[in-house]
mmCIF file of C-alpha atoms in Angstrom:
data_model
loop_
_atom_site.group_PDB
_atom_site.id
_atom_site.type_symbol
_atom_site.label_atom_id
_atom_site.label_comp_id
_atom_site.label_asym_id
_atom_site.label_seq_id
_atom_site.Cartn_x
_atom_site.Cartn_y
_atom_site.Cartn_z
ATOM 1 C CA UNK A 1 -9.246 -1.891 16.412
ATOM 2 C CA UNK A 2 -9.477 -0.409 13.215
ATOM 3 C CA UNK A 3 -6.819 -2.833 11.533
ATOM 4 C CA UNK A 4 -9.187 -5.680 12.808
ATOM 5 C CA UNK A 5 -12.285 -4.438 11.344
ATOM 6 C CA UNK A 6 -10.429 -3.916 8.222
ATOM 7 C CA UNK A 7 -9.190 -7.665 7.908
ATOM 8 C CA UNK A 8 -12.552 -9.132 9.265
ATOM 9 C CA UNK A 9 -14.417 -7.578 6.548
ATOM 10 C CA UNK A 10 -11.623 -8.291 3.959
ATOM 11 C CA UNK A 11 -11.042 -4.266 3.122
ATOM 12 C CA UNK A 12 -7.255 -5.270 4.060
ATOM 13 C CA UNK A 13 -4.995 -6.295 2.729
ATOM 14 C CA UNK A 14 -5.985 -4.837 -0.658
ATOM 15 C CA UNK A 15 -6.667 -7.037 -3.686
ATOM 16 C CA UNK A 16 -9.230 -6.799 -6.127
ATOM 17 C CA UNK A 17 -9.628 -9.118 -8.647
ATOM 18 C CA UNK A 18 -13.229 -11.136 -8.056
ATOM 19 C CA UNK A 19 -12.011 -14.928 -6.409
ATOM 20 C CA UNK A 20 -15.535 -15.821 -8.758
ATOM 21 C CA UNK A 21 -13.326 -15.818 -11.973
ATOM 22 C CA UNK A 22 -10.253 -17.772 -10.519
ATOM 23 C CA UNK A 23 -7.804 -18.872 -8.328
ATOM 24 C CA UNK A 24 -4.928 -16.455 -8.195
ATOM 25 C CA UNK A 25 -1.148 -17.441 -7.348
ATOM 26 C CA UNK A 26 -0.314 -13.745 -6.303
ATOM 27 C CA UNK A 27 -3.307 -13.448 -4.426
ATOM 28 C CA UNK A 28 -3.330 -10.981 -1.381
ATOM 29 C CA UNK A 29 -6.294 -12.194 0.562
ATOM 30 C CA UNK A 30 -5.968 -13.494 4.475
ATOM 31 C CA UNK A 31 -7.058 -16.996 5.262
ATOM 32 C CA UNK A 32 -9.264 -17.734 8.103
ATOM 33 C CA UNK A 33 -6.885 -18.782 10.698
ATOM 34 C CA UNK A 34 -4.431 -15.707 9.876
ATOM 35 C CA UNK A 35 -7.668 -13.399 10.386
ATOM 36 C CA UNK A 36 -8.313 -14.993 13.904
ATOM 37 C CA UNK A 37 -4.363 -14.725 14.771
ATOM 38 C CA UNK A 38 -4.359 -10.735 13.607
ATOM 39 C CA UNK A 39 -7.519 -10.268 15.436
ATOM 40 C CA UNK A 40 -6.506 -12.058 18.694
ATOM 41 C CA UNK A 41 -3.675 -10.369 18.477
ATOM 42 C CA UNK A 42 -5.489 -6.695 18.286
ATOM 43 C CA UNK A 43 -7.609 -7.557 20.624
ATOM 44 C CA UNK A 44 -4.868 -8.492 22.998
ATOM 45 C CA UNK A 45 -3.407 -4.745 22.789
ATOM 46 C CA UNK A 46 -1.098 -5.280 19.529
ATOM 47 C CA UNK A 47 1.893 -6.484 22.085
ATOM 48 C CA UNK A 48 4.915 -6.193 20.731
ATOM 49 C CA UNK A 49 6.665 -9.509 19.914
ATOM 50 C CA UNK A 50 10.318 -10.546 21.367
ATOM 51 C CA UNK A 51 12.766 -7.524 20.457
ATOM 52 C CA UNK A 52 15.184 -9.794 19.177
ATOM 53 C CA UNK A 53 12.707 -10.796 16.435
ATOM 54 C CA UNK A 54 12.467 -7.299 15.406
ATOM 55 C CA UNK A 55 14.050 -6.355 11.964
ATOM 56 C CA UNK A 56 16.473 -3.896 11.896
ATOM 57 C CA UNK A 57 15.314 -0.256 12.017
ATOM 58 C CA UNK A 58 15.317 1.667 8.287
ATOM 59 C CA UNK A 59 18.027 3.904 7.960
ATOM 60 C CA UNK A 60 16.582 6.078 5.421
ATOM 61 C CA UNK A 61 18.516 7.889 2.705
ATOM 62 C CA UNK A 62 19.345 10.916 1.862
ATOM 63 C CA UNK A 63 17.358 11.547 -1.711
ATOM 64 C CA UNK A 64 16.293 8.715 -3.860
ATOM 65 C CA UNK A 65 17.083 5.520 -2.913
ATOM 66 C CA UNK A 66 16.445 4.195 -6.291
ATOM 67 C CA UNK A 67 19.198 6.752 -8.258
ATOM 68 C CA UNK A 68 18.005 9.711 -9.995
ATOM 69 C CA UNK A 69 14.736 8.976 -11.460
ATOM 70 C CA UNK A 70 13.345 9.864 -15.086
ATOM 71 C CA UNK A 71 10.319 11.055 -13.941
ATOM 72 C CA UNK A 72 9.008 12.385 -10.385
ATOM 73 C CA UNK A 73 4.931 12.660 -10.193
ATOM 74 C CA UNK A 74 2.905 14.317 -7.233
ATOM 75 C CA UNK A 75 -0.523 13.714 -6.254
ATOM 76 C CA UNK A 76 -2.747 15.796 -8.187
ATOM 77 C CA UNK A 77 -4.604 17.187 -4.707
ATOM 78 C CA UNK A 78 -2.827 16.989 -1.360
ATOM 79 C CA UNK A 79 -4.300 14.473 1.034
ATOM 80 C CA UNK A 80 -4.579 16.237 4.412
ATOM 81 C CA UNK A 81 -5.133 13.463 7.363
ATOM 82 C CA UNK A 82 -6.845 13.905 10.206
ATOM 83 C CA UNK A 83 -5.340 13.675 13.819
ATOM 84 C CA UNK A 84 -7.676 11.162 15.002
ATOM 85 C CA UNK A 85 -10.371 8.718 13.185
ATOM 86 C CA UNK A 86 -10.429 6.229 10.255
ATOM 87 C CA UNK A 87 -9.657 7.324 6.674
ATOM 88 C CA UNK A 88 -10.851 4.357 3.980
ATOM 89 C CA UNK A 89 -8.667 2.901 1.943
ATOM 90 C CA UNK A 90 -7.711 5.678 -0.700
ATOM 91 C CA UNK A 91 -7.334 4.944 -4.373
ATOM 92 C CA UNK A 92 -6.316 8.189 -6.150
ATOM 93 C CA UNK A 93 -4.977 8.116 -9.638
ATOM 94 C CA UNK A 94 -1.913 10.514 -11.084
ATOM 95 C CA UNK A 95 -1.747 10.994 -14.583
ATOM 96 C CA UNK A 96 1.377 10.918 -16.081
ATOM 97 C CA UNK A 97 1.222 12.313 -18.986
ATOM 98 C CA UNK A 98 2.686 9.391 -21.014
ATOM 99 C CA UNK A 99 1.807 9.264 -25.212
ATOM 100 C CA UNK A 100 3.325 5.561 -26.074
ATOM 101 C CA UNK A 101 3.994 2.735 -23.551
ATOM 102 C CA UNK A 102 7.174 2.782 -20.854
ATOM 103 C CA UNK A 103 8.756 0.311 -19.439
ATOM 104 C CA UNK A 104 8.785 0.831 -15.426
ATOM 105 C CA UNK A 105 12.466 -0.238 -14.340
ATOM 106 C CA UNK A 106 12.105 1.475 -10.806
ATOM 107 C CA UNK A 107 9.775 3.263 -8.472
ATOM 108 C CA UNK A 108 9.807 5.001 -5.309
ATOM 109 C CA UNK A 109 7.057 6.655 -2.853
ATOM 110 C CA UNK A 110 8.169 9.530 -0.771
ATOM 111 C CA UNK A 111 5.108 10.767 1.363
ATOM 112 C CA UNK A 112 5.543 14.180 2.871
ATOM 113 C CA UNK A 113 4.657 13.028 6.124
ATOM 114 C CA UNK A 114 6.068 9.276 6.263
ATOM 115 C CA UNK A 115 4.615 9.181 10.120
ATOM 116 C CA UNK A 116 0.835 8.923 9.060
ATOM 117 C CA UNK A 117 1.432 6.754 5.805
ATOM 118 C CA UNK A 118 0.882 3.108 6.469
ATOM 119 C CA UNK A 119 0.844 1.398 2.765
ATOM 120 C CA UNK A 120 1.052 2.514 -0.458
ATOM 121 C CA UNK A 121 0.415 0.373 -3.454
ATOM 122 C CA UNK A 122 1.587 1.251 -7.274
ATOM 123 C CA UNK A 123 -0.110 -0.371 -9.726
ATOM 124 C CA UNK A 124 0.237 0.288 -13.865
ATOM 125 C CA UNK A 125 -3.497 0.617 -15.564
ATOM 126 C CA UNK A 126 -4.619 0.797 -19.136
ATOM 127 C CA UNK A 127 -4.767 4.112 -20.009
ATOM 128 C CA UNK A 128 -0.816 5.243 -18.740
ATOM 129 C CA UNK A 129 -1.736 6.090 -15.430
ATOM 130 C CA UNK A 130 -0.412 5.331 -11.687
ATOM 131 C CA UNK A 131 -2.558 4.635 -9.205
ATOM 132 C CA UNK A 132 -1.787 4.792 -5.734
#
């Protein structure tokens, strides 16, 4: 229910540049008639489609799965999630201690507890930051 709220009230999927100053080709937002199908769907139990549809399960690496990285940042607070409930859309920013630009070949997320993370989002922002 809680995925359906979120796309009904356009909190999911995340994207926020204002559609008032443009039309954007990379833009993230659901149309009408995929919000009905995603709610229909949730309200119909979130059934599983035909197994044979299903993509292959990930077979997760040992280490990093992107080579040994330059650079490894951690959230500058741990996030502890509840066992039950809704937890807004989090936006927390890790410094990373950059003087002069980088160019970003590569990155990987590795959450602590990959079971209770649903999305993650990188993005680059003035200032030489990550936010996530």
């Amino acid at each position: 229910m809680a995925m359906k709220l979120d796309i009904q009230s356009h909190k999911m999927p995340p994207w926020f540049a204002d559609p008032r100053y443009g039309k954007f080709s990379n833009a993230m937002s659901l149309s009408p008639a995929e919000i009905d199908t995603l709610s229909k769907w949730a309200d119909a139990g979130a059934p599983k489609g035909d197994p044979k549809d299903m993509p292959a399960p990930v077979e997760w690496v040992e280490g990093w799965g992107i080579g040994n990285p330059d650079a490894v940042y951690q959230l500058p607070v741990a996030y502890d999630v509840p066992a039950s409930g809704v937890i807004d859309y989090q936006h927390v920013i890790v410094p990373t201690g950059f003087t002069e630009d980088k160019w970003i070949q590569a990155a990987e997320v590795r959450p602590t507890a990959r079971s209770v993370v649903t999305t993650h989002c990188l993005r680059s922002r003035t200032g030489l930051q990550v936010v996530s």
